[in-house]
Coordinates of C-alpha atoms in Angstrom, one line a residue:
Chain A
A53 CA 2.6 53.2 16.4
Q54 CA 0.7 52.4 13.3
S55 CA 0.1 54.7 10.3
V56 CA -1.3 54.7 6.8
T57 CA -0.1 57.1 4.2
Q58 CA -1.6 57.7 0.8
L59 CA 1.0 59.4 -1.2
D60 CA -1.2 61.3 -3.7
S61 CA -4.2 63.4 -2.8
H62 CA -5.3 63.5 -6.5
V63 CA -4.6 61.2 -9.4
S64 CA -5.9 61.9 -12.9
V65 CA -5.9 59.3 -15.7
S66 CA -7.5 59.0 -19.1
E67 CA -10.1 56.4 -19.7
G68 CA -8.6 53.1 -20.8
T69 CA -5.2 53.8 -19.2
P70 CA -3.7 52.1 -16.1
V71 CA -4.5 53.3 -12.6
L72 CA -2.0 53.3 -9.7
L73 CA -3.0 54.6 -6.3
R74 CA -0.2 54.5 -3.7
C75 CA -0.4 53.5 -0.1
N76 CA 2.3 52.9 2.5
Y77 CA 1.8 51.6 5.9
S78 CA 3.9 51.6 9.1
S79 CA 3.3 48.9 11.6
S80 CA 5.3 46.8 14.1
Y81 CA 3.4 43.7 13.0
S82 CA 1.8 42.4 9.9
P83 CA -1.5 44.3 9.6
S84 CA -4.6 43.7 7.8
L85 CA -4.8 46.1 4.9
F86 CA -7.8 47.3 3.0
W87 CA -8.9 49.5 0.1
Y88 CA -12.3 51.2 0.1
V89 CA -13.9 53.3 -2.6
Q90 CA -16.3 56.2 -1.8
H91 CA -18.5 57.8 -4.4
P92 CA -19.9 61.3 -3.7
N93 CA -22.3 61.4 -0.8
K94 CA -22.1 57.6 -0.3
G95 CA -20.6 55.3 2.3
L96 CA -17.4 53.3 1.8
Q97 CA -17.4 50.1 -0.3
L98 CA -14.8 47.5 0.3
L99 CA -12.7 46.9 -2.8
L100 CA -10.3 44.3 -1.5
K101 CA -8.4 43.2 1.7
Y102 CA -5.1 41.6 2.6
T103 CA -5.0 39.4 5.6
S104 CA -1.6 37.7 5.4
A105 CA -2.7 35.1 2.8
A106 CA -1.7 35.7 -0.9
T107 CA 0.3 38.9 -1.3
L108 CA -1.5 39.8 -4.6
V109 CA -5.1 40.4 -3.8
K110 CA -7.8 40.7 -6.4
G111 CA -10.8 42.8 -5.7
I112 CA -14.0 43.9 -7.3
N113 CA -14.3 45.9 -10.5
G114 CA -11.0 44.8 -11.8
F115 CA -8.9 46.3 -9.0
E116 CA -6.0 44.5 -7.4
A117 CA -3.3 45.3 -4.8
E118 CA 0.0 43.8 -3.9
F119 CA 1.3 43.7 -0.4
K120 CA 5.1 44.3 -0.4
K121 CA 6.5 43.9 3.0
S122 CA 10.0 45.1 2.0
E123 CA 8.6 48.3 0.7
T124 CA 5.8 48.6 3.3
S125 CA 3.4 49.2 0.4
F126 CA 0.0 48.2 -0.6
H127 CA -0.6 50.0 -3.9
L128 CA -3.9 49.7 -5.7
T129 CA -3.9 49.1 -9.5
K130 CA -6.2 48.6 -12.4
P131 CA -5.1 47.9 -15.9
S132 CA -7.7 50.0 -17.6
A133 CA -9.6 52.9 -16.0
H134 CA -13.3 53.4 -16.6
M135 CA -15.3 56.6 -16.2
S136 CA -17.2 54.9 -13.4
D137 CA -14.0 54.5 -11.4
A138 CA -13.9 58.2 -10.7
A139 CA -14.3 58.4 -6.9
E140 CA -12.4 58.8 -3.6
Y141 CA -10.2 55.9 -2.6
F142 CA -9.2 55.2 1.0
C143 CA -6.4 52.8 2.1
G144 CA -6.8 51.5 5.6
G145 CA -4.9 49.3 8.0
G146 CA -5.3 47.7 11.4
S147 CA -6.0 44.7 13.5
Q148 CA -8.9 43.3 15.4
G149 CA -11.2 45.5 13.4
N150 CA -9.7 48.8 14.4
L151 CA -8.9 50.7 11.2
I152 CA -6.6 53.6 10.5
F153 CA -7.4 55.4 7.2
G154 CA -5.1 57.3 4.9
K155 CA -6.3 60.8 3.9
G156 CA -7.7 59.5 0.6
T157 CA -6.9 59.8 -3.1
K158 CA -9.3 61.4 -5.4
L159 CA -9.3 59.6 -8.8
S160 CA -10.4 61.5 -11.8
V161 CA -10.9 59.8 -15.2
K162 CA -10.8 61.9 -18.3
P163 CA -12.7 60.7 -21.4
Chain B
G121 CA -23.8 39.6 2.1
A122 CA -22.5 42.0 4.8
V123 CA -24.9 44.8 4.1
V124 CA -25.1 47.7 6.5
S125 CA -27.9 50.3 6.4
Q126 CA -28.3 53.7 8.0
H127 CA -31.3 55.7 8.6
P128 CA -32.0 58.5 7.9
S129 CA -29.8 59.1 4.9
W130 CA -30.1 62.9 5.5
V131 CA -31.6 65.1 8.1
I132 CA -32.0 68.8 8.7
C133 CA -32.7 70.0 12.2
K134 CA -32.8 73.2 14.2
S135 CA -30.1 74.1 16.6
G136 CA -30.7 72.7 20.1
T137 CA -32.6 69.7 19.0
S138 CA -31.5 66.0 19.2
V139 CA -31.1 63.7 16.2
K140 CA -30.9 59.9 16.3
I141 CA -29.1 58.0 13.6
E142 CA -29.6 54.2 13.2
C143 CA -27.1 51.7 11.9
R144 CA -28.2 48.2 11.1
S145 CA -26.4 45.1 9.9
L146 CA -29.0 43.5 7.6
D147 CA -27.8 40.0 7.0
F148 CA -25.3 39.4 9.8
Q149 CA -24.8 40.0 13.5
A150 CA -22.1 42.4 14.7
T151 CA -20.9 42.6 18.2
T152 CA -18.8 45.6 17.3
M153 CA -19.9 48.6 15.3
F154 CA -18.0 51.8 14.7
W155 CA -19.1 55.4 14.2
Y156 CA -17.2 57.8 12.0
R157 CA -17.5 61.4 11.1
Q158 CA -16.3 62.8 7.8
F159 CA -15.8 66.5 7.0
P160 CA -15.9 67.6 3.3
K161 CA -12.9 66.5 1.3
Q162 CA -11.4 64.7 4.3
S163 CA -10.9 61.2 5.6
L164 CA -13.0 59.4 8.1
M165 CA -12.5 60.3 11.8
L166 CA -13.3 57.5 14.2
M167 CA -15.6 58.8 16.9
A168 CA -16.4 55.7 18.9
T169 CA -16.5 52.0 19.0
S170 CA -19.8 50.5 19.9
N171 CA -20.0 47.1 21.6
E172 CA -23.2 45.2 22.0
G173 CA -24.4 45.1 25.6
S174 CA -21.7 47.5 26.9
K175 CA -20.7 51.1 27.0
A176 CA -19.1 52.6 23.9
T177 CA -15.5 53.5 23.8
Y178 CA -15.0 57.1 22.6
E179 CA -12.0 58.5 20.9
Q180 CA -10.0 61.3 22.5
G181 CA -11.8 64.6 22.0
V182 CA -15.2 63.2 21.3
E183 CA -17.8 64.2 23.9
K184 CA -19.6 61.1 25.1
D185 CA -22.4 63.2 26.6
K186 CA -23.1 64.9 23.3
F187 CA -22.8 61.8 21.1
L188 CA -24.8 59.1 22.8
I189 CA -24.2 55.6 21.4
N190 CA -26.4 52.6 22.2
H191 CA -25.8 49.1 20.9
A192 CA -28.8 47.3 22.2
S193 CA -28.8 44.3 19.9
L194 CA -26.4 42.5 17.6
T195 CA -27.9 44.2 14.5
L196 CA -28.5 47.7 15.7
S197 CA -26.4 50.6 17.0
T198 CA -27.7 54.2 17.3
L199 CA -25.9 57.5 17.5
T200 CA -27.8 60.4 19.1
V201 CA -26.5 63.9 18.6
T202 CA -27.8 65.8 21.6
S203 CA -28.4 69.5 21.5
A204 CA -27.1 69.7 18.0
H205 CA -25.3 72.9 16.8
P206 CA -24.3 74.0 13.4
E207 CA -20.7 72.8 14.0
D208 CA -22.1 69.3 14.3
S209 CA -23.2 69.4 10.7
S210 CA -21.3 66.6 9.0
F211 CA -21.5 63.2 7.3
Y212 CA -21.8 60.4 9.8
I213 CA -20.9 56.9 8.7
C214 CA -21.2 53.7 10.7
S215 CA -19.6 50.3 10.1
A216 CA -20.0 46.8 11.4
Q217 CA -17.2 44.4 12.0
V218 CA -17.0 40.9 10.6
G219 CA -13.7 39.3 11.6
E220 CA -11.0 41.7 10.6
T221 CA -13.2 43.6 8.1
Q222 CA -15.4 46.6 8.5
Y223 CA -18.5 47.0 6.3
F224 CA -19.8 50.5 6.0
G225 CA -23.2 52.0 5.9
P226 CA -24.2 54.6 3.2
G227 CA -23.8 57.5 5.6
T228 CA -26.1 60.1 7.1
R229 CA -25.8 63.7 6.1
L230 CA -26.7 66.0 9.1
L231 CA -27.3 69.7 8.6
V232 CA -28.0 71.8 11.7
L233 CA -29.5 75.2 11.1

């Protein structure tokens, strides 16, 4: 069975400080892994994806994620948070287009 | 590239009426589209997988006679909520698949009075 777990329901950081949003996956095979961002009352925007190429994936808006098979993790990071980063973030994993999402992490950015 | 639109963006209807939501891939063709439902402060719940030219595949617990899905072309899938009731009020999001990636529409907010 496949599952995606986001370890934190809410993360709060100060503007200019690093962001870490954690995601762990469980799969019997190497999955494709994704991070999406959702702003209030909006759809999901793809931030980045891992599809078994480079383990360090760079995405849009300065975000990146590292696939660590030994830890079954795909954590999302950003060196310096911006106020506009405040949103809900979803980690997803799957194959052949079928995605399983984590429960989401709400990121708050304090001025 | 890979832009997905939804129409309408929000709709209010009376209980018992039917509502149709359109999902379009604007700059690419998609043989597979997905329909999700999202409750407040929760993750997305997959409702069904829509395949062009064939019947949709519904997830367990989703009533196929209530949520009618049609995928008549490679750029359009529609979700019709039939005989809508207040408990159907939700945020409905579609996505279109390109390779291993899903690209999402902006969502449709449905409020049933």
